[in-house]
Every structure is written in C-alpha cells, then in structure tokens.
GROMACS .gro file of C-alpha atoms in nm:
model
  164
    1MET     CA    1   6.219   8.552  25.371
    2LYS     CA    2   6.369   8.205  25.371
    3SER     CA    3   6.602   8.291  25.661
    4ILE     CA    4   6.308   8.423  25.868
    5ALA     CA    5   6.118   8.097  25.814
    6ILE     CA    6   6.425   7.894  25.912
    7GLY     CA    7   6.472   8.109  26.223
    8LEU     CA    8   6.106   8.071  26.321
    9LEU     CA    9   6.119   7.694  26.264
   10THR     CA   10   6.436   7.674  26.476
   11VAL     CA   11   6.267   7.859  26.761
   12ILE     CA   12   5.959   7.633  26.748
   13LEU     CA   13   6.170   7.315  26.739
   14ALA     CA   14   6.388   7.444  27.024
   15VAL     CA   15   6.078   7.501  27.238
   16ILE     CA   16   5.946   7.153  27.156
   17ILE     CA   17   6.279   6.995  27.251
   18ILE     CA   18   6.367   7.212  27.551
   19GLU     CA   19   6.030   7.204  27.728
   20PRO     CA   20   6.039   6.828  27.810
   21LEU     CA   21   6.402   6.862  27.918
   22VAL     CA   22   6.300   7.135  28.163
   23GLU     CA   23   6.029   6.903  28.296
   24VAL     CA   24   6.284   6.621  28.340
   25ALA     CA   25   6.509   6.861  28.532
   26ASN     CA   26   6.214   6.956  28.756
   27VAL     CA   27   6.136   6.588  28.821
   28MET     CA   28   6.498   6.521  28.920
   29ARG     CA   29   6.503   6.827  29.146
   30GLU     CA   30   6.184   6.718  29.323
   31LYS     CA   31   6.308   6.360  29.362
   32ILE     CA   32   6.627   6.492  29.523
   33THR     CA   33   6.426   6.719  29.753
   34ILE     CA   34   6.193   6.438  29.862
   35SER     CA   35   6.482   6.196  29.908
   36SER     CA   36   6.666   6.448  30.123
   37ALA     CA   37   6.355   6.517  30.332
   38ILE     CA   38   6.302   6.145  30.393
   39SER     CA   39   6.668   6.091  30.485
   40ASN     CA   40   6.663   6.380  30.732
   41ALA     CA   41   6.332   6.269  30.885
   42LEU     CA   42   6.466   5.915  30.912
   43LYS     CA   43   6.777   6.033  31.098
   44ALA     CA   44   6.576   6.255  31.330
   45ALA     CA   45   6.331   5.977  31.413
   46ASN     CA   46   6.615   5.726  31.463
   47ASN     CA   47   6.791   5.951  31.711
   48ARG     CA   48   6.484   6.057  31.907
   49SER     CA   49   6.297   5.728  31.942
   50LEU     CA   50   6.573   5.492  32.058
   51GLU     CA   51   6.508   5.327  32.392
   52ILE     CA   52   6.815   5.418  32.594
   53THR     CA   53   6.783   5.129  32.841
   54SER     CA   54   6.821   4.873  32.561
   55LEU     CA   55   7.155   5.023  32.456
   56ARG     CA   56   7.304   4.900  32.783
   57ASP     CA   57   7.234   4.544  32.670
   58ARG     CA   58   7.380   4.619  32.323
   59ASP     CA   59   7.036   4.604  32.163
   60VAL     CA   60   6.873   4.861  31.941
   61THR     CA   61   6.499   4.886  32.001
   62LEU     CA   62   6.260   5.162  31.908
   63ASP     CA   63   5.928   5.281  32.037
   64GLU     CA   64   5.734   5.240  31.712
   65SER     CA   65   5.458   5.490  31.788
   66LEU     CA   66   5.712   5.756  31.886
   67TYR     CA   67   5.917   5.673  31.576
   68VAL     CA   68   5.619   5.728  31.346
   69GLU     CA   69   5.530   6.050  31.528
   70TYR     CA   70   5.885   6.191  31.508
   71PHE     CA   71   5.918   6.090  31.143
   72ALA     CA   72   5.589   6.258  31.054
   73GLU     CA   73   5.689   6.576  31.236
   74ALA     CA   74   6.028   6.603  31.063
   75PHE     CA   75   5.891   6.509  30.718
   76GLU     CA   76   5.610   6.765  30.727
   77ASP     CA   77   5.851   7.038  30.840
   78ALA     CA   78   6.098   6.957  30.561
   79LEU     CA   79   5.847   6.978  30.274
   80ASN     CA   80   5.586   7.220  30.416
   81LEU     CA   81   5.321   6.949  30.450
   82SER     CA   82   5.031   6.884  30.686
   83HIS     CA   83   4.998   6.544  30.847
   84LEU     CA   84   4.641   6.426  30.781
   85GLU     CA   85   4.619   6.078  30.929
   86THR     CA   86   4.811   5.775  31.053
   87LYS     CA   87   4.673   5.426  31.016
   88ASP     CA   88   4.890   5.121  31.096
   89ASN     CA   89   5.221   5.292  31.007
   90HIS     CA   90   5.067   5.435  30.687
   91LEU     CA   91   5.089   5.814  30.689
   92LEU     CA   92   4.909   6.062  30.466
   93PHE     CA   93   5.034   6.416  30.407
   94ARG     CA   94   4.892   6.712  30.215
   95SER     CA   95   5.096   7.002  30.078
   96ASN     CA   96   5.032   7.341  30.240
   97ASP     CA   97   5.141   7.541  29.935
   98GLY     CA   98   5.014   7.316  29.655
   99GLN     CA   99   5.363   7.231  29.531
  100TYR     CA  100   5.306   6.856  29.574
  101ASN     CA  101   5.011   6.621  29.556
  102ASP     CA  102   4.924   6.409  29.859
  103PHE     CA  103   5.203   6.190  29.996
  104ALA     CA  104   5.140   5.835  30.112
  105VAL     CA  105   5.423   5.714  30.335
  106THR     CA  106   5.457   5.356  30.457
  107ILE     CA  107   5.690   5.272  30.746
  108ASN     CA  108   5.783   4.909  30.803
  109ILE     CA  109   5.981   4.836  31.121
  110GLN     CA  110   6.125   4.489  31.180
  111THR     CA  111   6.334   4.379  31.477
  112GLN     CA  112   6.539   4.064  31.449
  113SER     CA  113   6.821   3.896  31.636
  114GLU     CA  114   7.164   3.864  31.478
  115LEU     CA  115   7.290   3.506  31.491
  116GLU     CA  116   7.659   3.577  31.554
  117THR     CA  117   7.635   3.828  31.838
  118ASP     CA  118   7.279   3.768  31.962
  119GLN     CA  119   7.207   4.142  31.939
  120LEU     CA  120   6.877   4.293  31.832
  121ILE     CA  121   6.889   4.473  31.499
  122THR     CA  122   6.613   4.702  31.381
  123LYS     CA  123   6.546   4.737  31.008
  124ILE     CA  124   6.331   5.029  30.895
  125ASN     CA  125   6.192   5.049  30.542
  126ILE     CA  126   6.026   5.376  30.438
  127ARG     CA  127   5.843   5.426  30.109
  128ALA     CA  128   5.690   5.758  30.001
  129VAL     CA  129   5.465   5.790  29.694
  130SER     CA  130   5.313   6.100  29.539
  131GLU     CA  131   5.179   6.192  29.199
  132TYR     CA  132   5.394   6.446  29.016
  133ASN     CA  133   5.255   6.793  28.947
  134PHE     CA  134   5.367   6.894  28.598
  135LYS     CA  135   5.522   7.240  28.580
  136THR     CA  136   5.516   7.331  28.211
  137LYS     CA  137   5.194   7.444  28.042
  138ARG     CA  138   5.174   7.179  27.768
  139LEU     CA  139   5.251   6.890  28.003
  140LYS     CA  140   4.992   7.018  28.251
  141MET     CA  141   4.734   6.993  27.974
  142LEU     CA  142   4.859   6.646  27.878
  143GLY     CA  143   4.875   6.536  28.243
  144GLY     CA  144   4.506   6.604  28.285
  145SER     CA  145   4.416   6.384  27.989
  146ILE     CA  146   4.650   6.093  28.065
  147HIS     CA  147   4.501   5.825  28.288
  148ASN     CA  148   4.836   5.696  28.411
  149SER     CA  149   5.014   5.982  28.584
  150TYR     CA  150   5.380   5.991  28.680
  151GLU     CA  151   5.452   5.899  29.042
  152LEU     CA  152   5.741   6.017  29.253
  153VAL     CA  153   5.852   5.713  29.456
  154THR     CA  154   6.129   5.723  29.714
  155GLU     CA  155   6.242   5.434  29.930
  156ARG     CA  156   6.491   5.430  30.214
  157ILE     CA  157   6.615   5.143  30.429
  158SER     CA  158   6.783   5.208  30.760
  159LEU     CA  159   6.956   4.938  30.960
  160LEU     CA  160   7.004   5.020  31.327
  161LYS     CA  161   7.272   4.815  31.492
  162LEU     CA  162   7.496   4.886  31.790
  163ARG     CA  163   7.861   4.821  31.722
  164ASN     CA  164   8.088   4.728  32.005
   0.00000   0.00000   0.00000
C-alpha cells in the first residue's frame, strides 16, 4: 500500500512540475514564431518599398505608406491574422483561428544623414505586443483570475544603408 501511495504522489508531483515547464516551452515556441514572422515581414517590406531612384544617389529612402502596407500584408499572412486598422503607423491585427490575442504593432521609421559619407540612412524600429493565451488547463483558469497577464513582446530594428 505504501508503494502505491508513493507512486501516486510521484505522479501528482510530476504533473505539478511538468505542466508549467510545458507552458514555458509553448511561450518560447510562440516567441520564436512571432519573431520569425516579424523578421520575414520586415525583409519583405524593406525590399518592396525602396524608392529605386534614390539608390542612384546612394541614398536609401522608403515610401512609408507602402512600407506599412507591405509589412501588414506579410505579417498577417505569416501568422494567419486579419489586419483591422492602421492609425499613424500603429497597426492592429486579430487572429483568424484564435491562436493569438490581438496584436498591436508600432512601426517607427527615421531617416537621417550619415556625417562621414553624407548618405541617407533609414532606421526602422518595429515593436509587436500581444497578450499570451495560456495553453494548459490550470494556467488558463489562473490566467482569467490574474489582473496582470503575460505579454509577448517582440522588437526588431532594421538599418537600411547602401554600401559602396
């Protein structure tokens, strides 16, 4: 009887220890997925929105409205999202399959002149924020009662500069 009690206690303790570890693995997986989606959308928008005529003068300039549009298109395709609205380079996305909560993406584009070469350099800062949807049953119940939820935050900085 004692060995059955020890076995049962071991199983209960294993579940208590393993369940949060599974949730941590899910968080890491989702952070990697979101980071990859942002990187790919950033590259696609960088390549598609460059103004070709400025490259002749060794400057990198972007059409900001096209950049935001191309980024939104690539990001929603990567994560199966729907683009809800755009307001002053602040984008809002909703998940089509309920896997994620709403995403708030902020795009900050700055163009500055480099002192040494007098070239224009474009710096793009992208920040995506979404609340995490808990996957395990106990943490879903806890997540509903906790006022401060866990946020998935991903930031990327891209520096566009033409090398000669």
